[in-house]
C-alpha cells in the first residue's frame, strides 16, 4: 500500500467511525477537499441517484445505502495520478487501463473499512454495461447490483453535462438524447426511464449543484 493510499484509508476510517448523523456531509467535504472534481461529481451523482430511487419507489433503507455508495463510487479515482485522470490529449492503452482500475481500487479500499464494506460490490460494478460490455467483469442485466445500475445512469448524466479539463460538457438536451439512444445498451432501460422522469423539468444550467437540487 502506498503512503497516499494509507493516508486516504486512515481519513476514510475516521469518517466512518462518526455517528450516522452528519457523516455523509463529512464524507462529501472530505472528497471535495481531497480532489475537487471527483468530489463535486460524486455529490451530484449521489443526488441524481437518490431522486431516481425515489422515483422508482425504493425503500428508505436502500435509498440511504445508495446515498453513501454513490458518494463513494469513484473513491478509487483518488489513487489514479492526476495527470492521467485529467489528461487533455488522447489516452494511451496503458493510461485507459489505469483509469479503468478505479472501481477495483475503490472496492478494495472499502473492504478494509467495516462500515463501508457493504458497499464494495456496488462500487466495483458501477461501470458495468447492461449489455455486458462494461468493466471490470462484463456482468450484464440483473447480474449487476441494482444500486450499481442506478449509479451508472446518474454517473453518465453528470459526467456528460459537466465540463472537464479535457472537454466541454454536453447540454442537458444532448445528454438526455444520448441516454435515450443507449438505454438498452449501456444502462438498465427501466432505471433510465425513472431517471429521465425524475429530472423532467431540468434544463441546461439547472440540475444538482453541490448536492442541492435546482429545479426550474
Ligand atoms: Fe467511475
PDB file of C-alpha atoms and ligand atoms in Angstrom:
ATOM      1  CA  UNK A   1       0.000   0.000   0.000  1.00  0.00           C
ATOM      2  CA  UNK A   2       1.373   3.431  -0.924  1.00  0.00           C
ATOM      3  CA  UNK A   3       1.723   6.257   1.591  1.00  0.00           C
ATOM      4  CA  UNK A   4      -1.032   8.186  -0.221  1.00  0.00           C
ATOM      5  CA  UNK A   5      -3.400   5.194  -0.023  1.00  0.00           C
ATOM      6  CA  UNK A   6      -2.756   4.610   3.671  1.00  0.00           C
ATOM      7  CA  UNK A   7      -3.468   8.287   4.463  1.00  0.00           C
ATOM      8  CA  UNK A   8      -6.714   8.140   2.451  1.00  0.00           C
ATOM      9  CA  UNK A   9      -7.708   4.961   4.235  1.00  0.00           C
ATOM     10  CA  UNK A  10      -6.999   6.473   7.648  1.00  0.00           C
ATOM     11  CA  UNK A  11      -9.139   9.533   6.890  1.00  0.00           C
ATOM     12  CA  UNK A  12     -11.996   7.445   5.492  1.00  0.00           C
ATOM     13  CA  UNK A  13     -11.897   5.162   8.534  1.00  0.00           C
ATOM     14  CA  UNK A  14     -12.067   8.185  10.821  1.00  0.00           C
ATOM     15  CA  UNK A  15     -15.153   9.493   8.974  1.00  0.00           C
ATOM     16  CA  UNK A  16     -16.764   6.041   9.009  1.00  0.00           C
ATOM     17  CA  UNK A  17     -16.456   5.909  12.803  1.00  0.00           C
ATOM     18  CA  UNK A  18     -18.535   9.081  13.316  1.00  0.00           C
ATOM     19  CA  UNK A  19     -22.147   8.591  14.313  1.00  0.00           C
ATOM     20  CA  UNK A  20     -24.595   8.403  11.403  1.00  0.00           C
ATOM     21  CA  UNK A  21     -25.839  11.988  11.601  1.00  0.00           C
ATOM     22  CA  UNK A  22     -23.572  14.251   9.578  1.00  0.00           C
ATOM     23  CA  UNK A  23     -21.124  11.561   8.408  1.00  0.00           C
ATOM     24  CA  UNK A  24     -22.324  11.793   4.785  1.00  0.00           C
ATOM     25  CA  UNK A  25     -21.734  15.549   4.808  1.00  0.00           C
ATOM     26  CA  UNK A  26     -18.257  14.952   6.213  1.00  0.00           C
ATOM     27  CA  UNK A  27     -17.613  12.367   3.549  1.00  0.00           C
ATOM     28  CA  UNK A  28     -18.704  14.829   0.854  1.00  0.00           C
ATOM     29  CA  UNK A  29     -16.466  17.529   2.322  1.00  0.00           C
ATOM     30  CA  UNK A  30     -13.523  15.122   2.512  1.00  0.00           C
ATOM     31  CA  UNK A  31     -13.978  14.169  -1.150  1.00  0.00           C
ATOM     32  CA  UNK A  32     -14.137  17.764  -2.394  1.00  0.00           C
ATOM     33  CA  UNK A  33     -11.133  18.777  -0.322  1.00  0.00           C
ATOM     34  CA  UNK A  34      -9.075  15.793  -1.489  1.00  0.00           C
ATOM     35  CA  UNK A  35      -9.944  16.005  -5.187  1.00  0.00           C
ATOM     36  CA  UNK A  36     -12.412  18.707  -6.108  1.00  0.00           C
ATOM     37  CA  UNK A  37     -13.641  17.423  -9.498  1.00  0.00           C
ATOM     38  CA  UNK A  38     -14.276  13.878  -8.251  1.00  0.00           C
ATOM     39  CA  UNK A  39     -15.800  15.250  -5.046  1.00  0.00           C
ATOM     40  CA  UNK A  40     -18.301  17.553  -6.764  1.00  0.00           C
ATOM     41  CA  UNK A  41     -19.065  14.822  -9.311  1.00  0.00           C
ATOM     42  CA  UNK A  42     -19.765  12.286  -6.541  1.00  0.00           C
ATOM     43  CA  UNK A  43     -22.040  14.673  -4.632  1.00  0.00           C
ATOM     44  CA  UNK A  44     -24.070  15.377  -7.773  1.00  0.00           C
ATOM     45  CA  UNK A  45     -24.204  11.684  -8.765  1.00  0.00           C
ATOM     46  CA  UNK A  46     -25.469  10.885  -5.280  1.00  0.00           C
ATOM     47  CA  UNK A  47     -28.240  13.469  -5.643  1.00  0.00           C
ATOM     48  CA  UNK A  48     -29.295  12.201  -9.080  1.00  0.00           C
ATOM     49  CA  UNK A  49     -29.173   8.595  -7.877  1.00  0.00           C
ATOM     50  CA  UNK A  50     -31.353   9.363  -4.850  1.00  0.00           C
ATOM     51  CA  UNK A  51     -34.067  11.169  -6.865  1.00  0.00           C
ATOM     52  CA  UNK A  52     -34.070   8.237  -9.315  1.00  0.00           C
ATOM     53  CA  UNK A  53     -34.525   5.753  -6.478  1.00  0.00           C
ATOM     54  CA  UNK A  54     -37.341   7.889  -5.057  1.00  0.00           C
ATOM     55  CA  UNK A  55     -38.996   7.905  -8.486  1.00  0.00           C
ATOM     56  CA  UNK A  56     -38.657   4.078  -8.512  1.00  0.00           C
ATOM     57  CA  UNK A  57     -40.320   3.903  -5.095  1.00  0.00           C
ATOM     58  CA  UNK A  58     -37.397   2.099  -3.434  1.00  0.00           C
ATOM     59  CA  UNK A  59     -37.497   1.670   0.354  1.00  0.00           C
ATOM     60  CA  UNK A  60     -35.812   4.252   2.580  1.00  0.00           C
ATOM     61  CA  UNK A  61     -33.022   1.923   3.798  1.00  0.00           C
ATOM     62  CA  UNK A  62     -31.999   1.160   0.224  1.00  0.00           C
ATOM     63  CA  UNK A  63     -32.029   4.871  -0.645  1.00  0.00           C
ATOM     64  CA  UNK A  64     -29.814   5.553   2.378  1.00  0.00           C
ATOM     65  CA  UNK A  65     -27.325   2.906   1.148  1.00  0.00           C
ATOM     66  CA  UNK A  66     -27.485   4.394  -2.336  1.00  0.00           C
ATOM     67  CA  UNK A  67     -26.692   7.852  -0.966  1.00  0.00           C
ATOM     68  CA  UNK A  68     -23.477   6.645   0.703  1.00  0.00           C
ATOM     69  CA  UNK A  69     -22.378   4.250  -2.053  1.00  0.00           C
ATOM     70  CA  UNK A  70     -22.882   6.923  -4.728  1.00  0.00           C
ATOM     71  CA  UNK A  71     -20.731   9.330  -2.687  1.00  0.00           C
ATOM     72  CA  UNK A  72     -18.072   6.589  -2.586  1.00  0.00           C
ATOM     73  CA  UNK A  73     -18.456   5.258  -6.143  1.00  0.00           C
ATOM     74  CA  UNK A  74     -15.342   6.978  -7.541  1.00  0.00           C
ATOM     75  CA  UNK A  75     -13.215   6.857  -4.376  1.00  0.00           C
ATOM     76  CA  UNK A  76     -10.723   4.686  -6.295  1.00  0.00           C
ATOM     77  CA  UNK A  77     -10.009   7.657  -8.599  1.00  0.00           C
ATOM     78  CA  UNK A  78      -8.179   9.295  -5.700  1.00  0.00           C
ATOM     79  CA  UNK A  79      -5.445   6.728  -6.319  1.00  0.00           C
ATOM     80  CA  UNK A  80      -5.084   7.495 -10.046  1.00  0.00           C
ATOM     81  CA  UNK A  81      -2.403  10.084 -10.906  1.00  0.00           C
ATOM     82  CA  UNK A  82      -3.956  13.478 -11.643  1.00  0.00           C
ATOM     83  CA  UNK A  83      -2.023  13.918 -14.887  1.00  0.00           C
ATOM     84  CA  UNK A  84      -3.589  10.703 -16.238  1.00  0.00           C
ATOM     85  CA  UNK A  85      -7.097  11.317 -14.902  1.00  0.00           C
ATOM     86  CA  UNK A  86      -7.296  14.798 -16.451  1.00  0.00           C
ATOM     87  CA  UNK A  87      -5.007  14.392 -19.428  1.00  0.00           C
ATOM     88  CA  UNK A  88      -6.087  16.735 -22.225  1.00  0.00           C
ATOM     89  CA  UNK A  89      -4.820  14.605 -25.143  1.00  0.00           C
ATOM     90  CA  UNK A  90      -5.682  11.038 -26.165  1.00  0.00           C
ATOM     91  CA  UNK A  91      -5.101   8.373 -23.544  1.00  0.00           C
ATOM     92  CA  UNK A  92      -2.727   5.512 -24.304  1.00  0.00           C
ATOM     93  CA  UNK A  93      -3.913   1.934 -23.768  1.00  0.00           C
ATOM     94  CA  UNK A  94      -1.939   1.787 -20.526  1.00  0.00           C
ATOM     95  CA  UNK A  95      -3.500   5.041 -19.261  1.00  0.00           C
ATOM     96  CA  UNK A  96      -7.014   3.830 -20.130  1.00  0.00           C
ATOM     97  CA  UNK A  97      -6.312   0.578 -18.286  1.00  0.00           C
ATOM     98  CA  UNK A  98      -5.034   2.548 -15.293  1.00  0.00           C
ATOM     99  CA  UNK A  99      -8.214   4.657 -15.115  1.00  0.00           C
ATOM    100  CA  UNK A 100     -10.387   1.576 -15.538  1.00  0.00           C
ATOM    101  CA  UNK A 101      -8.824   0.131 -12.407  1.00  0.00           C
ATOM    102  CA  UNK A 102     -10.594   2.716 -10.217  1.00  0.00           C
ATOM    103  CA  UNK A 103     -13.637   0.518  -9.372  1.00  0.00           C
ATOM    104  CA  UNK A 104     -11.221  -2.201  -8.199  1.00  0.00           C
ATOM    105  CA  UNK A 105      -9.178   0.267  -6.147  1.00  0.00           C
ATOM    106  CA  UNK A 106     -12.335   1.737  -4.620  1.00  0.00           C
ATOM    107  CA  UNK A 107     -13.829  -1.630  -3.791  1.00  0.00           C
ATOM    108  CA  UNK A 108     -10.661  -2.975  -2.182  1.00  0.00           C
ATOM    109  CA  UNK A 109     -10.265   0.217  -0.139  1.00  0.00           C
ATOM    110  CA  UNK A 110     -13.860  -0.059   1.151  1.00  0.00           C
ATOM    111  CA  UNK A 111     -13.347  -3.726   2.074  1.00  0.00           C
ATOM    112  CA  UNK A 112     -10.868  -2.507   4.694  1.00  0.00           C
ATOM    113  CA  UNK A 113     -13.420  -0.230   6.395  1.00  0.00           C
ATOM    114  CA  UNK A 114     -16.042  -2.040   8.444  1.00  0.00           C
ATOM    115  CA  UNK A 115     -18.882   0.428   7.940  1.00  0.00           C
ATOM    116  CA  UNK A 116     -18.316   0.804   4.169  1.00  0.00           C
ATOM    117  CA  UNK A 117     -17.593  -2.881   3.424  1.00  0.00           C
ATOM    118  CA  UNK A 118     -21.249  -3.435   2.486  1.00  0.00           C
ATOM    119  CA  UNK A 119     -20.835  -1.024  -0.457  1.00  0.00           C
ATOM    120  CA  UNK A 120     -17.762  -2.596  -2.068  1.00  0.00           C
ATOM    121  CA  UNK A 121     -19.690  -4.582  -4.730  1.00  0.00           C
ATOM    122  CA  UNK A 122     -21.869  -1.573  -5.615  1.00  0.00           C
ATOM    123  CA  UNK A 123     -18.693   0.452  -6.212  1.00  0.00           C
ATOM    124  CA  UNK A 124     -16.948  -2.427  -8.005  1.00  0.00           C
ATOM    125  CA  UNK A 125     -19.715  -2.784 -10.609  1.00  0.00           C
ATOM    126  CA  UNK A 126     -20.682   0.835 -11.333  1.00  0.00           C
ATOM    127  CA  UNK A 127     -19.029   0.725 -14.802  1.00  0.00           C
ATOM    128  CA  UNK A 128     -20.667  -2.491 -15.973  1.00  0.00           C
ATOM    129  CA  UNK A 129     -22.908  -2.119 -19.056  1.00  0.00           C
ATOM    130  CA  UNK A 130     -26.427  -3.562 -19.188  1.00  0.00           C
ATOM    131  CA  UNK A 131     -25.385  -5.480 -22.364  1.00  0.00           C
ATOM    132  CA  UNK A 132     -22.306  -6.970 -20.675  1.00  0.00           C
ATOM    133  CA  UNK A 133     -19.741  -4.795 -22.476  1.00  0.00           C
ATOM    134  CA  UNK A 134     -18.609  -2.817 -19.441  1.00  0.00           C
ATOM    135  CA  UNK A 135     -15.860  -3.416 -16.890  1.00  0.00           C
ATOM    136  CA  UNK A 136     -14.328  -4.827 -14.712  1.00  0.00           C
ATOM    137  CA  UNK A 137     -16.135  -8.171 -15.093  1.00  0.00           C
ATOM    138  CA  UNK A 138     -18.526  -7.797 -18.032  1.00  0.00           C
ATOM    139  CA  UNK A 139     -21.614  -8.531 -15.907  1.00  0.00           C
ATOM    140  CA  UNK A 140     -24.945  -7.924 -17.664  1.00  0.00           C
ATOM    141  CA  UNK A 141     -28.608  -7.199 -16.866  1.00  0.00           C
ATOM    142  CA  UNK A 142     -29.799  -8.002 -13.383  1.00  0.00           C
ATOM    143  CA  UNK A 143     -26.460  -9.667 -12.514  1.00  0.00           C
ATOM    144  CA  UNK A 144     -25.263  -6.084 -11.978  1.00  0.00           C
ATOM    145  CA  UNK A 145     -26.300  -4.963  -8.462  1.00  0.00           C
ATOM    146  CA  UNK A 146     -29.398  -2.727  -8.542  1.00  0.00           C
ATOM    147  CA  UNK A 147     -27.663   0.207  -6.829  1.00  0.00           C
ATOM    148  CA  UNK A 148     -24.729  -0.006  -9.282  1.00  0.00           C
ATOM    149  CA  UNK A 149     -27.222   0.207 -12.169  1.00  0.00           C
ATOM    150  CA  UNK A 150     -28.802   3.323 -10.653  1.00  0.00           C
ATOM    151  CA  UNK A 151     -25.402   4.937 -10.048  1.00  0.00           C
ATOM    152  CA  UNK A 152     -24.376   4.126 -13.648  1.00  0.00           C
ATOM    153  CA  UNK A 153     -27.236   6.231 -15.077  1.00  0.00           C
ATOM    154  CA  UNK A 154     -26.717   9.122 -12.635  1.00  0.00           C
ATOM    155  CA  UNK A 155     -22.939   8.963 -13.248  1.00  0.00           C
ATOM    156  CA  UNK A 156     -23.349   9.098 -17.029  1.00  0.00           C
ATOM    157  CA  UNK A 157     -25.695  12.097 -16.961  1.00  0.00           C
ATOM    158  CA  UNK A 158     -23.485  14.008 -14.520  1.00  0.00           C
ATOM    159  CA  UNK A 159     -20.309  13.223 -16.475  1.00  0.00           C
ATOM    160  CA  UNK A 160     -21.929  14.167 -19.785  1.00  0.00           C
ATOM    161  CA  UNK A 161     -23.276  17.519 -18.567  1.00  0.00           C
ATOM    162  CA  UNK A 162     -20.137  18.648 -16.709  1.00  0.00           C
ATOM    163  CA  UNK A 163     -17.075  20.379 -18.103  1.00  0.00           C
ATOM    164  CA  UNK A 164     -13.771  18.572 -17.603  1.00  0.00           C
ATOM    165  CA  UNK A 165     -10.255  19.987 -18.079  1.00  0.00           C
ATOM    166  CA  UNK A 166     -10.049  17.955 -21.329  1.00  0.00           C
ATOM    167  CA  UNK A 167     -13.546  18.653 -22.786  1.00  0.00           C
ATOM    168  CA  UNK A 168     -16.694  20.774 -22.575  1.00  0.00           C
ATOM    169  CA  UNK A 169     -19.867  19.172 -21.199  1.00  0.00           C
ATOM    170  CA  UNK A 170     -22.954  18.445 -23.321  1.00  0.00           C
ATOM    171  CA  UNK A 171     -26.192  20.360 -22.913  1.00  0.00           C
ATOM    172  CA  UNK A 172     -28.979  18.797 -20.848  1.00  0.00           C
ATOM    173  CA  UNK A 173     -30.889  18.061 -24.075  1.00  0.00           C
ATOM    174  CA  UNK A 174     -27.916  16.321 -25.727  1.00  0.00           C
ATOM    175  CA  UNK A 175     -27.239  14.217 -22.602  1.00  0.00           C
ATOM    176  CA  UNK A 176     -30.899  13.174 -22.388  1.00  0.00           C
ATOM    177  CA  UNK A 177     -30.842  12.181 -26.092  1.00  0.00           C
ATOM    178  CA  UNK A 178     -27.728  10.086 -25.550  1.00  0.00           C
ATOM    179  CA  UNK A 179     -29.292   8.356 -22.542  1.00  0.00           C
ATOM    180  CA  UNK A 180     -32.433   7.607 -24.570  1.00  0.00           C
ATOM    181  CA  UNK A 181     -30.477   6.238 -27.556  1.00  0.00           C
ATOM    182  CA  UNK A 182     -28.257   3.918 -25.472  1.00  0.00           C
ATOM    183  CA  UNK A 183     -30.786   2.991 -22.796  1.00  0.00           C
ATOM    184  CA  UNK A 184     -30.830  -0.711 -23.826  1.00  0.00           C
ATOM    185  CA  UNK A 185     -27.090  -0.935 -24.407  1.00  0.00           C
ATOM    186  CA  UNK A 186     -25.263   0.728 -21.560  1.00  0.00           C
ATOM    187  CA  UNK A 187     -27.925   1.266 -18.925  1.00  0.00           C
ATOM    188  CA  UNK A 188     -30.899  -0.516 -17.420  1.00  0.00           C
ATOM    189  CA  UNK A 189     -33.774   0.800 -19.580  1.00  0.00           C
ATOM    190  CA  UNK A 190     -36.310   0.883 -16.728  1.00  0.00           C
ATOM    191  CA  UNK A 191     -33.912   2.775 -14.444  1.00  0.00           C
ATOM    192  CA  UNK A 192     -33.022   5.164 -17.285  1.00  0.00           C
ATOM    193  CA  UNK A 193     -36.738   5.911 -17.721  1.00  0.00           C
ATOM    194  CA  UNK A 194     -37.113   6.575 -13.971  1.00  0.00           C
ATOM    195  CA  UNK A 195     -34.099   8.886 -14.070  1.00  0.00           C
ATOM    196  CA  UNK A 196     -35.474  10.785 -17.073  1.00  0.00           C
ATOM    197  CA  UNK A 197     -38.815  11.117 -15.297  1.00  0.00           C
ATOM    198  CA  UNK A 198     -37.086  12.329 -12.105  1.00  0.00           C
ATOM    199  CA  UNK A 199     -35.151  15.059 -13.927  1.00  0.00           C
ATOM    200  CA  UNK A 200     -38.078  16.171 -16.095  1.00  0.00           C
ATOM    201  CA  UNK A 201     -38.096  19.939 -15.938  1.00  0.00           C
ATOM    202  CA  UNK A 202     -34.324  20.296 -15.684  1.00  0.00           C
ATOM    203  CA  UNK A 203     -32.629  22.197 -18.465  1.00  0.00           C
ATOM    204  CA  UNK A 204     -29.085  23.343 -19.234  1.00  0.00           C
ATOM    205  CA  UNK A 205     -27.688  25.210 -16.283  1.00  0.00           C
ATOM    206  CA  UNK A 206     -30.070  23.624 -13.803  1.00  0.00           C
ATOM    207  CA  UNK A 207     -29.698  20.283 -12.095  1.00  0.00           C
ATOM    208  CA  UNK A 208     -27.841  19.395  -8.968  1.00  0.00           C
ATOM    209  CA  UNK A 209     -25.112  21.735  -7.898  1.00  0.00           C
ATOM    210  CA  UNK A 210     -23.167  20.765  -4.808  1.00  0.00           C
ATOM    211  CA  UNK A 211     -25.894  18.365  -3.767  1.00  0.00           C
ATOM    212  CA  UNK A 212     -28.686  20.941  -3.961  1.00  0.00           C
ATOM    213  CA  UNK A 213     -31.423  20.348  -6.499  1.00  0.00           C
ATOM    214  CA  UNK A 214     -32.063  23.498  -8.539  1.00  0.00           C
ATOM    215  CA  UNK A 215     -35.323  22.779 -10.282  1.00  0.00           C
ATOM    216  CA  UNK A 216     -36.859  25.156 -12.782  1.00  0.00           C
TER     217      UNK A 216
HETATM  218 FE1  LIG B   1     -16.339   5.715 -12.016  1.00  0.00          FE
END
